[in-house]
Coordinates of C-alpha atoms in Angstrom, one line a residue:
Chain E
X1 CA 0.0 0.0 0.0
X2 CA 2.8 2.3 0.9
X3 CA 4.6 1.3 -2.3
X4 CA 1.8 2.7 -4.3
X5 CA 2.6 6.3 -3.3
X6 CA 6.3 5.7 -3.9
X7 CA 5.6 4.1 -7.2
X8 CA 3.6 7.2 -8.2
X9 CA 6.7 9.2 -7.5
X10 CA 8.8 7.0 -9.6
X11 CA 6.3 7.0 -12.4
X12 CA 6.3 10.8 -12.4
X13 CA 10.1 11.2 -12.6
X14 CA 11.8 8.3 -14.3
X15 CA 15.0 10.3 -14.7
X16 CA 15.4 10.2 -10.9
X17 CA 15.7 6.5 -10.7
X18 CA 17.3 6.6 -7.3
X19 CA 15.3 8.2 -4.6
X20 CA 17.1 9.7 -1.6
X21 CA 16.8 7.8 1.7
X22 CA 14.8 10.6 3.3
X23 CA 12.0 10.0 0.8
X24 CA 11.8 6.3 1.7
X25 CA 11.1 7.1 5.4
X26 CA 8.4 4.8 6.5
X27 CA 5.0 6.3 6.2
X28 CA 3.3 6.3 9.6
X29 CA -0.3 5.2 9.6
X30 CA -2.8 7.9 10.0
X31 CA -6.2 6.7 11.1
X32 CA -8.7 8.8 9.2
X33 CA -11.6 8.1 7.0
X34 CA -10.1 10.3 4.4
X35 CA -7.3 7.8 4.0
X36 CA -9.7 5.1 3.4
X37 CA -11.4 7.4 0.9
X38 CA -8.0 7.8 -0.8
X39 CA -7.6 4.0 -0.8
X40 CA -10.8 3.7 -2.8
X41 CA -9.8 6.4 -5.2
X42 CA -6.2 5.4 -5.4
X43 CA -7.1 2.5 -7.6
X44 CA -8.9 5.0 -9.9
X45 CA -5.8 7.2 -9.9
X46 CA -3.6 4.4 -10.9
X47 CA -5.8 3.2 -13.6
X48 CA -5.6 6.6 -15.0
X49 CA -1.9 6.9 -14.4
X50 CA -1.3 3.4 -15.7
X51 CA 1.0 2.5 -12.9
X52 CA 2.4 -0.7 -12.1
X53 CA 0.8 -2.3 -9.1
X54 CA -2.8 -3.6 -9.5
X55 CA -4.2 -4.7 -6.2
X56 CA -2.6 -5.0 -2.9
X57 CA -3.1 -8.7 -2.9
X58 CA -1.4 -9.2 -6.2
X59 CA 2.3 -9.7 -5.9
X60 CA 3.1 -9.4 -9.7
X61 CA 4.3 -6.0 -10.7
X62 CA 3.9 -5.1 -14.3
X63 CA 6.9 -3.9 -16.3
X64 CA 7.1 -0.2 -16.9
X65 CA 6.0 1.3 -20.2
X66 CA 9.1 3.3 -20.5
X67 CA 8.3 4.9 -23.9
X68 CA 5.0 6.2 -22.5
X69 CA 6.7 7.3 -19.4
X70 CA 9.3 9.2 -21.4
X71 CA 6.6 10.8 -23.5
X72 CA 4.7 12.1 -20.5
X73 CA 7.8 13.3 -18.9
X74 CA 8.9 15.0 -22.2
X75 CA 12.2 13.2 -22.2
X76 CA 13.4 11.9 -25.5
X77 CA 15.1 8.5 -25.4
X78 CA 16.6 6.4 -28.2
X79 CA 15.3 2.8 -28.5
X80 CA 18.6 1.7 -26.9
X81 CA 18.1 4.0 -24.0
X82 CA 14.5 2.9 -23.6
X83 CA 15.7 -0.7 -23.2
X84 CA 18.4 0.2 -20.8
X85 CA 16.1 2.3 -18.7
X86 CA 13.5 -0.4 -18.7
X87 CA 15.9 -2.8 -17.0
X88 CA 17.0 -0.3 -14.5
X89 CA 13.5 0.8 -13.6
X90 CA 12.4 -2.7 -13.4
X91 CA 15.2 -3.5 -10.9
X92 CA 14.3 -0.5 -8.7
X93 CA 10.6 -1.5 -8.7
X94 CA 11.4 -5.1 -7.9
X95 CA 13.6 -3.9 -5.0
X96 CA 10.8 -1.8 -3.7
X97 CA 8.5 -4.7 -4.5
X98 CA 9.8 -6.5 -1.4
X99 CA 7.4 -4.3 0.5
X100 CA 4.5 -6.0 -1.1
X101 CA 5.2 -9.0 1.1
X102 CA 4.3 -7.0 4.2
X103 CA 0.8 -7.7 5.5
X104 CA -0.9 -4.3 5.7
X105 CA -4.4 -5.4 5.8
X106 CA -5.0 -4.1 9.3
X107 CA -3.1 -0.9 8.7
X108 CA -4.7 2.4 7.5
X109 CA -3.2 3.7 4.3
X110 CA -1.0 6.6 4.8
X111 CA 0.1 9.3 2.3
X112 CA 3.0 11.0 4.1
X113 CA 5.0 11.0 7.3
X114 CA 3.2 12.9 10.1
X115 CA 4.1 16.5 10.0
X116 CA 4.1 18.6 13.2
X117 CA 1.2 21.0 13.3
X118 CA -0.8 22.2 10.4
X119 CA 1.9 24.4 9.0
X120 CA -0.2 27.3 7.8
X121 CA 1.0 30.7 6.9
X122 CA -0.4 34.1 7.7
X123 CA -1.7 36.1 4.8
X124 CA 1.0 38.8 5.0
X125 CA 2.9 39.9 2.0
X126 CA 6.7 39.7 1.9
X127 CA 8.8 40.7 -1.0
X128 CA 11.5 38.3 -2.0
X129 CA 14.8 40.2 -1.8
X130 CA 16.7 38.7 -4.6
X131 CA 14.3 38.9 -7.4
X132 CA 16.9 40.4 -9.6
X133 CA 19.0 37.3 -9.6
X134 CA 16.0 35.2 -10.3
X135 CA 15.3 37.2 -13.4
X136 CA 19.0 37.3 -14.3
X137 CA 19.2 33.6 -14.2
X138 CA 16.4 33.2 -16.8
X139 CA 18.2 32.6 -20.1
X140 CA 15.5 34.1 -22.3
X141 CA 14.3 37.0 -20.2
X142 CA 13.4 39.9 -22.5
X143 CA 11.5 43.1 -22.0
X144 CA 10.2 42.1 -18.6
X145 CA 8.8 38.8 -19.9
X146 CA 10.1 35.2 -20.1
X147 CA 10.4 34.6 -23.8
X148 CA 9.3 31.1 -24.8
X149 CA 8.5 29.2 -28.0
X150 CA 4.9 29.6 -29.1
X151 CA 3.0 26.6 -28.0
X152 CA -0.8 26.5 -28.4
X153 CA -1.6 23.0 -27.3
X154 CA -1.2 21.6 -23.8
X155 CA -0.6 18.1 -25.1
Chain R
X1 CA -35.4 81.8 -5.5
X2 CA -38.3 79.7 -6.6
X3 CA -37.0 79.6 -10.1
X4 CA -33.8 78.0 -8.9
X5 CA -35.7 75.6 -6.9
X6 CA -37.7 74.2 -9.7
X7 CA -36.0 72.5 -12.7
X8 CA -37.5 71.6 -16.0
X9 CA -39.7 68.7 -15.1
X10 CA -42.4 69.1 -12.5
X11 CA -44.0 65.9 -11.7
X12 CA -46.5 65.9 -8.8
X13 CA -47.1 63.2 -6.4
X14 CA -49.3 61.3 -8.9
X15 CA -47.1 61.4 -11.9
X16 CA -44.3 60.5 -9.6
X17 CA -45.3 56.9 -9.8
X18 CA -45.4 57.1 -13.6
X19 CA -42.0 58.6 -14.0
X20 CA -40.5 56.4 -11.4
X21 CA -41.9 53.3 -13.1
X22 CA -40.4 54.3 -16.5
X23 CA -37.1 55.2 -14.9
X24 CA -37.1 52.0 -13.0
X25 CA -37.5 49.9 -16.0
X26 CA -34.5 51.5 -17.6
X27 CA -32.4 51.4 -14.6
X28 CA -33.4 47.8 -14.1
X29 CA -32.3 47.0 -17.6
X30 CA -28.9 48.2 -16.4
X31 CA -28.7 47.0 -12.8
X32 CA -30.5 43.7 -12.5
X33 CA -29.0 42.5 -15.7
X34 CA -25.6 44.0 -14.8
X35 CA -24.4 40.5 -14.5
X36 CA -26.6 39.6 -17.5
X37 CA -26.4 40.9 -21.0
X38 CA -23.8 43.6 -20.7
X39 CA -23.2 43.9 -24.4
X40 CA -26.9 43.9 -25.3
X41 CA -28.1 46.2 -22.6
X42 CA -27.0 49.5 -24.1
X43 CA -28.8 48.5 -27.3
X44 CA -31.9 47.4 -25.4
X45 CA -31.9 50.4 -23.1
X46 CA -32.4 52.7 -26.1
X47 CA -35.6 50.9 -27.1
X48 CA -38.5 51.0 -24.8
X49 CA -39.5 47.9 -23.0
X50 CA -42.1 46.3 -25.3
X51 CA -40.1 46.4 -28.4
X52 CA -37.1 45.0 -26.6
X53 CA -38.6 41.6 -26.7
X54 CA -39.1 41.7 -30.5
X55 CA -35.6 41.2 -31.8
X56 CA -35.1 38.2 -29.6
X57 CA -38.3 36.5 -30.6
X58 CA -37.1 35.4 -33.9
X59 CA -34.1 33.6 -32.5
X60 CA -35.8 32.3 -29.4
X61 CA -38.6 30.8 -31.5
X62 CA -36.0 28.7 -33.3
X63 CA -34.4 27.6 -30.0
X64 CA -37.8 26.8 -28.6
X65 CA -38.4 24.5 -31.5
X66 CA -35.2 22.7 -30.9
X67 CA -35.9 22.4 -27.2
X68 CA -39.1 20.6 -28.0
X69 CA -37.1 17.7 -29.4
X70 CA -33.9 18.0 -27.5
X71 CA -32.8 18.5 -24.0
X72 CA -29.6 20.4 -23.2
X73 CA -27.6 19.2 -20.3
X74 CA -25.2 21.8 -19.0
X75 CA -22.6 21.9 -16.3
X76 CA -20.3 24.8 -15.4
X77 CA -16.8 24.8 -13.9
X78 CA -16.1 28.1 -12.3
X79 CA -12.7 29.3 -11.2
X80 CA -12.8 32.1 -8.5
X81 CA -9.5 34.0 -8.0
X82 CA -9.3 34.8 -4.3
X83 CA -8.7 38.3 -3.0
X84 CA -6.1 37.3 -0.5
X85 CA -3.1 39.5 0.1
X86 CA -0.6 36.8 -0.8
X87 CA -0.4 33.9 -3.1
X88 CA -1.5 30.3 -2.1
X89 CA 1.8 28.8 -1.3
X90 CA 4.2 31.7 -0.8
X91 CA 4.2 35.3 0.6
X92 CA 4.4 37.1 -2.8
X93 CA 1.8 39.8 -3.2
X94 CA -1.4 38.9 -4.9
X95 CA -2.4 42.0 -6.9
X96 CA -3.7 42.4 -10.4
X97 CA -2.2 44.6 -13.0
X98 CA 1.4 45.0 -11.7
X99 CA 4.4 45.3 -14.0
X100 CA 5.2 41.7 -15.2
X101 CA 7.4 39.3 -13.2
X102 CA 7.8 41.4 -10.1
X103 CA 5.7 39.4 -7.7
X104 CA 7.9 36.3 -7.8
X105 CA 10.0 34.2 -5.5
X106 CA 11.6 30.8 -5.7
X107 CA 8.4 29.0 -4.5
X108 CA 6.0 30.3 -7.2
X109 CA 8.8 30.2 -9.8
X110 CA 9.3 26.6 -9.1
X111 CA 12.9 26.9 -8.5
X112 CA 14.7 23.8 -7.1
X113 CA 14.5 23.3 -3.4
X114 CA 11.6 25.7 -2.8
X115 CA 8.8 24.4 -0.7
X116 CA 5.1 25.5 -0.6
X117 CA 3.5 26.7 2.6
X118 CA -0.3 27.0 2.5
X119 CA -1.9 30.4 3.1
X120 CA -4.4 30.1 6.0
X121 CA -6.8 32.6 4.3
X122 CA -7.2 30.2 1.4
X123 CA -8.6 27.6 3.8
X124 CA -10.8 30.1 5.4
X125 CA -12.2 31.3 2.0
X126 CA -12.7 27.7 0.9
X127 CA -14.7 26.9 4.0
X128 CA -16.7 30.1 3.6
X129 CA -17.6 29.3 0.0
X130 CA -18.3 25.7 0.8
X131 CA -20.7 26.6 3.5
X132 CA -22.3 29.3 1.4
X133 CA -22.9 26.6 -1.3
X134 CA -24.5 24.3 1.3
X135 CA -21.7 21.7 0.9
X136 CA -20.4 19.0 3.1
X137 CA -16.9 19.9 4.3
X138 CA -14.1 17.4 4.3
X139 CA -12.6 17.9 7.7
X140 CA -9.5 16.3 6.3
X141 CA -8.6 17.0 2.7
X142 CA -5.3 17.0 0.9
X143 CA -3.5 18.5 -2.0
X144 CA -2.4 16.6 -5.1
X145 CA -0.1 17.3 -8.0
X146 CA -1.7 17.7 -11.4
X147 CA 1.2 17.2 -13.8
X148 CA 1.5 18.6 -17.3
X149 CA 3.9 20.7 -19.2
X150 CA 3.1 24.3 -20.3
X151 CA 5.1 27.5 -20.4
X152 CA 3.0 29.2 -17.8
X153 CA 3.3 26.4 -15.3
X154 CA 6.7 26.8 -13.7
X155 CA 6.8 23.7 -11.6
X156 CA 5.5 21.4 -14.3
X157 CA 2.6 20.6 -12.1
X158 CA -0.3 22.5 -10.5
X159 CA -1.0 22.0 -6.8
X160 CA -4.7 21.1 -6.7
X161 CA -7.1 18.8 -4.9
X162 CA -8.0 15.7 -6.8
X163 CA -9.9 13.1 -4.9
X164 CA -10.6 14.7 -1.6
X165 CA -11.7 18.3 -2.1
X166 CA -12.4 20.6 0.8
X167 CA -16.1 20.7 0.1
X168 CA -18.6 18.6 -1.9
X169 CA -22.3 17.8 -2.4
X170 CA -23.9 21.2 -2.2
X171 CA -26.5 23.2 -4.0
X172 CA -27.4 26.8 -4.9
X173 CA -30.9 28.3 -5.0
X174 CA -31.5 31.2 -7.4
X175 CA -34.2 33.1 -9.2
X176 CA -34.4 33.4 -13.0
X177 CA -34.9 37.1 -13.9
X178 CA -38.5 38.0 -14.8
X179 CA -37.7 38.9 -18.3
X180 CA -36.7 35.3 -18.9
X181 CA -39.7 33.8 -17.3
X182 CA -38.8 34.0 -13.6
X183 CA -39.0 31.1 -11.3
X184 CA -36.9 29.4 -8.7
X185 CA -34.2 27.0 -9.5
X186 CA -31.9 24.7 -7.5
X187 CA -28.6 23.6 -9.1
X188 CA -26.3 21.0 -7.5
X189 CA -22.7 21.7 -6.7
X190 CA -20.5 18.6 -7.1
X191 CA -17.4 20.0 -5.4
X192 CA -15.3 23.0 -4.4
X193 CA -11.6 22.6 -4.2
X194 CA -8.5 24.8 -3.6
X195 CA -5.8 25.1 -6.2
X196 CA -3.2 27.6 -7.6
X197 CA -3.4 29.6 -10.8
X198 CA -0.8 29.4 -13.6
X199 CA 1.0 32.4 -15.0
X200 CA -0.1 34.5 -17.9
X201 CA 0.9 33.5 -21.4
X202 CA 0.8 36.2 -24.1
X203 CA 1.1 35.1 -27.7
X204 CA 2.9 37.4 -30.0
X205 CA 1.0 38.2 -33.2
X206 CA 4.1 38.1 -35.2
X207 CA 6.9 35.7 -34.7
X208 CA 7.0 32.3 -33.2
X209 CA 7.4 33.2 -29.6
X210 CA 5.2 33.9 -26.6
X211 CA 5.8 35.8 -23.4
X212 CA 5.2 34.6 -19.9
X213 CA 4.3 36.7 -16.9
X214 CA 4.5 34.8 -13.6
X215 CA 2.9 37.4 -11.3
X216 CA -0.2 35.3 -11.4
X217 CA 1.5 31.9 -10.9
X218 CA 0.5 30.6 -7.5
X219 CA -2.4 32.9 -7.0
X220 CA -5.1 31.0 -5.0
X221 CA -8.2 29.7 -6.8
X222 CA -11.3 28.0 -5.7
X223 CA -12.8 25.8 -8.4
X224 CA -16.5 25.2 -8.2
X225 CA -17.8 22.3 -10.2
X226 CA -21.6 22.2 -10.7
X227 CA -23.8 19.2 -11.3
X228 CA -25.0 19.1 -14.9
X229 CA -28.3 20.5 -13.8
X230 CA -28.7 23.5 -16.1
X231 CA -31.0 23.1 -19.1
X232 CA -30.6 26.4 -21.0
X233 CA -28.3 29.3 -21.6
X234 CA -30.4 31.5 -19.3
X235 CA -30.1 29.1 -16.4
X236 CA -26.4 28.8 -17.0
X237 CA -25.8 32.5 -17.1
X238 CA -27.9 33.0 -14.0
X239 CA -25.9 30.3 -12.2
X240 CA -22.7 32.1 -13.1
X241 CA -24.2 35.4 -11.9
X242 CA -25.1 33.8 -8.6
X243 CA -21.5 32.5 -8.2
X244 CA -20.3 36.0 -8.7
X245 CA -22.9 37.4 -6.3
X246 CA -22.0 34.9 -3.6
X247 CA -18.3 35.4 -4.1
X248 CA -18.8 39.2 -3.7
X249 CA -21.2 38.8 -0.7
X250 CA -18.7 36.6 1.0
X251 CA -15.8 39.0 0.2
X252 CA -13.7 36.1 -1.1
X253 CA -13.2 37.6 -4.5
X254 CA -14.2 40.6 -6.6
X255 CA -15.6 38.2 -9.2
X256 CA -14.7 40.3 -12.2
X257 CA -14.9 38.4 -15.4
X258 CA -13.0 41.1 -17.2
X259 CA -10.1 40.9 -14.9
X260 CA -10.2 37.1 -14.9
X261 CA -11.0 36.8 -11.3
X262 CA -14.1 34.8 -12.3
X263 CA -13.7 32.3 -15.1
X264 CA -16.4 30.0 -16.4
X265 CA -16.0 27.0 -18.6
X266 CA -19.2 25.3 -19.9
X267 CA -19.7 21.7 -20.5
X268 CA -22.7 21.0 -22.7
X269 CA -24.3 18.0 -24.5
X270 CA -27.8 17.5 -25.9
X271 CA -29.9 14.4 -26.1
X272 CA -33.3 13.7 -27.7
X273 CA -36.0 14.2 -25.1
X274 CA -36.7 11.0 -23.3
X275 CA -33.3 9.5 -23.9
X276 CA -31.7 8.5 -20.6
X277 CA -28.0 8.5 -21.7
X278 CA -26.2 11.8 -22.0
X279 CA -25.0 12.9 -25.4
X280 CA -21.4 13.7 -26.2
X281 CA -20.0 16.4 -24.0
X282 CA -18.4 19.5 -25.5
X283 CA -16.4 22.0 -23.5
X284 CA -16.6 25.7 -24.3
X285 CA -13.9 28.1 -23.1
X286 CA -13.1 31.8 -23.6
X287 CA -16.4 33.1 -22.1
X288 CA -15.7 36.6 -20.9
X289 CA -19.2 37.7 -19.9
X290 CA -22.4 36.2 -18.6
X291 CA -24.2 37.2 -21.8
X292 CA -21.5 35.2 -23.7
X293 CA -22.3 32.2 -21.6
X294 CA -25.9 32.4 -22.6
X295 CA -25.2 33.0 -26.3
X296 CA -22.5 30.4 -26.6
X297 CA -24.9 27.8 -25.1
X298 CA -27.7 28.8 -27.5
X299 CA -25.3 28.6 -30.4
X300 CA -24.0 25.2 -29.3
X301 CA -27.5 23.8 -28.8
X302 CA -28.4 24.9 -32.3
X303 CA -25.1 23.5 -33.7
X304 CA -25.5 20.1 -32.1
X305 CA -29.2 19.9 -32.8
X306 CA -28.6 20.6 -36.5
X307 CA -26.1 17.8 -36.7
X308 CA -28.5 15.4 -35.0
X309 CA -31.3 16.4 -37.4
X310 CA -29.0 15.8 -40.3
X311 CA -28.2 12.4 -39.0
X312 CA -24.6 13.4 -38.3
X313 CA -24.8 13.0 -34.6
X314 CA -21.4 11.2 -34.6
X315 CA -19.8 14.4 -35.8
X316 CA -20.3 15.8 -32.3
X317 CA -17.1 14.8 -30.6
X318 CA -15.6 15.3 -27.2
X319 CA -13.6 18.5 -27.7
X320 CA -12.9 21.9 -26.4
X321 CA -14.4 24.8 -28.4
X322 CA -13.7 28.4 -28.1
X323 CA -16.4 31.1 -28.1
X324 CA -15.6 33.8 -30.6
X325 CA -17.3 36.9 -29.5
X326 CA -16.9 38.7 -32.8
X327 CA -18.2 35.9 -35.0
X328 CA -20.8 34.9 -32.3
X329 CA -20.0 31.2 -32.7
X330 CA -18.0 28.4 -31.2
X331 CA -15.0 27.0 -33.0
X332 CA -12.9 23.9 -32.5
X333 CA -9.8 24.5 -30.4
X334 CA -8.4 21.1 -30.5
X335 CA -9.9 17.6 -30.6
X336 CA -9.2 15.7 -27.4
X337 CA -7.2 12.6 -28.0
X338 CA -8.6 10.7 -25.1
X339 CA -8.6 12.2 -21.6
X340 CA -5.5 14.0 -20.5
X341 CA -3.2 12.0 -18.2
X342 CA -2.4 14.3 -15.3
X343 CA -0.7 11.5 -13.3
X344 CA -2.2 12.8 -10.0
X345 CA -0.5 11.9 -6.8
X346 CA -0.7 13.3 -3.4
X347 CA 1.5 16.4 -2.9
X348 CA 4.2 15.2 -0.6
X349 CA 5.4 18.7 0.4
X350 CA 2.1 19.7 2.0
X351 CA 0.4 18.3 5.1
X352 CA -3.2 17.5 5.3
X353 CA -5.7 20.3 5.6
X354 CA -7.5 19.7 8.9
X355 CA -10.6 21.5 9.9
X356 CA -11.9 21.4 13.4
X357 CA -15.6 21.6 14.2
X358 CA -15.0 24.8 16.2
X359 CA -13.2 26.4 13.3
X360 CA -16.1 25.5 10.9
X361 CA -18.7 26.7 13.3
X362 CA -17.0 30.0 13.9
X363 CA -16.8 30.6 10.2
X364 CA -20.4 29.6 9.7
X365 CA -21.4 32.1 12.4
X366 CA -19.5 34.9 10.7
X367 CA -21.2 34.4 7.3
X368 CA -23.2 37.4 6.1
X369 CA -26.8 37.1 5.0
X370 CA -26.4 35.4 1.6
X371 CA -28.2 36.4 -1.6
X372 CA -30.8 33.7 -1.4
X373 CA -31.7 34.5 2.2
X374 CA -32.0 38.1 1.3
X375 CA -34.2 37.5 -1.6
X376 CA -36.6 35.4 0.5
X377 CA -36.6 38.0 3.2
X378 CA -37.3 40.8 0.8
X379 CA -40.1 38.7 -0.8
X380 CA -41.6 38.2 2.6
X381 CA -41.6 41.9 3.2
X382 CA -44.0 42.2 0.3
X383 CA -41.7 43.4 -2.4
X384 CA -42.3 42.2 -6.0
X385 CA -39.7 39.9 -7.6
X386 CA -38.5 42.7 -9.8
X387 CA -37.6 44.8 -6.8
X388 CA -36.3 41.8 -4.9
X389 CA -33.8 40.8 -7.6
X390 CA -32.6 44.4 -8.1
X391 CA -32.0 45.1 -4.4
X392 CA -30.4 41.8 -3.6
X393 CA -28.2 41.7 -6.7
X394 CA -25.4 44.0 -5.3
X395 CA -24.4 43.5 -1.6
X396 CA -23.7 47.2 -1.2
X397 CA -27.2 48.1 -2.5
X398 CA -28.8 45.6 -0.3
X399 CA -26.9 47.0 2.7
X400 CA -28.0 50.5 1.9
X401 CA -31.6 49.4 1.5
X402 CA -31.4 47.5 4.8
X403 CA -30.0 50.5 6.5
X404 CA -32.8 52.8 5.1
X405 CA -35.6 50.5 6.2
X406 CA -33.7 50.0 9.4
X407 CA -34.2 53.7 10.1
X408 CA -37.9 53.1 9.8
X409 CA -38.6 54.0 6.2
X410 CA -41.4 52.3 4.5
X411 CA -40.2 49.3 2.6
X412 CA -41.9 50.0 -0.8
X413 CA -41.0 53.7 -0.8
X414 CA -37.4 53.0 0.1
X415 CA -37.2 50.4 -2.7
X416 CA -38.7 52.9 -5.2
X417 CA -36.2 55.6 -4.3
X418 CA -33.2 53.3 -4.6
X419 CA -34.3 51.6 -7.7
X420 CA -35.4 54.7 -9.7
X421 CA -33.9 57.9 -8.6
X422 CA -30.7 56.8 -6.9
X423 CA -30.0 54.1 -9.5
X424 CA -30.5 56.5 -12.3
X425 CA -28.2 59.0 -10.6
X426 CA -25.5 56.4 -10.0
X427 CA -25.7 55.3 -13.6
X428 CA -25.4 58.8 -15.0
X429 CA -22.5 59.6 -12.8
X430 CA -21.0 56.2 -13.2
X431 CA -20.7 55.8 -9.4
X432 CA -21.4 52.9 -7.1
X433 CA -23.7 53.2 -4.1
X434 CA -20.7 53.3 -1.8
X435 CA -19.8 56.7 -3.3
X436 CA -23.2 58.3 -2.6
X437 CA -23.2 61.0 0.1
X438 CA -26.9 60.8 0.9
X439 CA -26.9 58.6 3.9
X440 CA -29.5 56.0 4.6
X441 CA -30.6 58.0 7.6
X442 CA -31.1 61.1 5.4
X443 CA -33.0 59.1 2.8
X444 CA -35.2 57.6 5.5
X445 CA -36.0 61.1 6.8
X446 CA -36.7 62.4 3.3
X447 CA -39.1 59.5 2.7
X448 CA -40.9 60.1 6.0
X449 CA -41.1 63.8 5.3
X450 CA -42.8 63.2 2.0
X451 CA -45.0 60.5 3.3
X452 CA -46.5 62.6 6.1
X453 CA -46.8 65.5 3.8
X454 CA -44.1 67.7 5.5
X455 CA -42.8 68.3 2.0
X456 CA -44.9 67.7 -1.0
X457 CA -44.1 65.1 -3.5
X458 CA -43.1 67.8 -6.0
X459 CA -40.4 69.1 -3.7
X460 CA -39.4 65.6 -2.9
X461 CA -38.9 65.0 -6.6
X462 CA -36.9 68.1 -6.9
X463 CA -34.6 66.8 -4.1
X464 CA -34.2 63.7 -6.1
X465 CA -32.9 65.4 -9.1
X466 CA -30.2 67.2 -7.2
X467 CA -26.7 65.8 -7.3
X468 CA -26.6 63.5 -4.4
X469 CA -23.0 64.2 -3.8
X470 CA -23.2 67.9 -3.7
X471 CA -22.7 69.3 -0.3
X472 CA -24.7 72.4 -1.1
X473 CA -27.6 70.2 -2.0
X474 CA -27.9 69.2 1.6
X475 CA -27.8 72.7 2.9
X476 CA -30.7 73.2 0.4
X477 CA -32.5 70.1 1.6
X478 CA -32.3 71.0 5.2
X479 CA -33.4 74.5 4.4
X480 CA -36.3 73.1 2.4
X481 CA -37.4 70.9 5.2
X482 CA -37.5 73.8 7.5
X483 CA -39.2 76.2 5.0
X484 CA -41.8 73.8 3.8
X485 CA -42.4 72.1 7.1
X486 CA -44.9 74.8 7.8
X487 CA -46.4 74.6 4.4
X488 CA -49.0 71.9 3.8

């Protein structure tokens, strides 16, 4: 169950095949009905996202569709690179797949590690001091705008 | 002195009603429909009321014919830009119209390492709007990443709420304006959720480049998704109007479609009457006024019905169409190749949004009287629907009216004054009721004085033609009261 969230991370960023240890911190269980709600919806999410794991009881993890992954991440790969990536990703998934063996039937699904407090901010404006260097670091900054290629479609 | 007192028109107490009726109709064309047909109003206002209906008859007859065979199923997605001081996830200023790319920081620019922190006002506004729309609130909701690539989206994803929105399962009650048949309607609200806006993308007319302004990136939005309960362009336009009204009543947004602080996308399909399944859904974007919503829907109903009648129903495809205001028609923007894959997953950088019962209750207690409650209260006071809709349309006008009757003025007289004389004055001077210097208390006194005959209706009318913001007018009024107090 926990793997599902991690796999979503992997699916979103195949170029970062190795996730830093802090990200793998075990997700504490949060008892809340909203999590159960998420559980019901997560299957829908993953059907949409075409992710790998099907149901929590199934142990077989499907191989990644790397060319589609690369397309959605807007990364161009040569066929050789696709094959190479496929093997690497597969290995990482299988390594995480060990978690599938854990019995989590009695554990509430969790989305993140517990954060202290609600971490909300006051609605008080603050100007970022170094906006000049932000603008200076933009390669195509012209006449107060970021100049970009003309793209009309979002797909 | 008497010559300066009396201006050109001299209505007496009896013709007062006549002139005020005439005036009221004109000013109603302006005010009640101020969220209605903005572009058609000036045209209509020049014609007198009866003939105003005529030009529309021809077109609406055709539509009526279509609607005998087909039913339109319409839903609306509304994006409300919140009037918070800062953006949703960083402390950059949230103001419209600044010089480009000055309200920026690493968070809203999506620079590496920057982390979002939720603005507490956004949650508050979300709860207010959810309650106002009679929704169930999710005491625990979360943010998700909606991932896609576009030049105005710095992070490559939009922080939104996917499966657990802050509010869901509500409804809105409204009244259709009398000129469109009147009547109450209730439309369902599927959900309300919090999200952030993208930047602004300006396409150059020449050349192959575009320009991005990220001042707007990260500005908080509330997205309201309606149930597909609307059945006509009028109903849809009035729904959108009510969304604006509620947003303004609550003070969560200024709701200006022109500024982009209120944006509506329409989803419409038609089906032969009696058919249970929905037809193919078409999305319409680029609607910049409530009248455009109504006209775009009418056009789309006609377009789709024509295809059905020609046996070409399968030419209606799931797509996004743009409304072209100039040509008064919808055109294909792009055909959707299947649904977009946004690869939603929970935003790991933000904690859950947790609402306590006390928090919700305190917000509920602080809600102002909402448009629907006002309308029902005004109706119960004996005002006609025309008056009710006018007075409740603008929260400032309603407040003014409430203050006047609060000072003891008679309800119908106060309504008449505000709807005819004051409305006409405001329209001429292009002012809002907040600018007027005639206080509710003074108006109440004026009304009382006319009513008990202290000053005759004639003088009262004279007073009404004075500039309401001119200080010397009030010296005059006070003088008048004292002079004519003894005259019966």
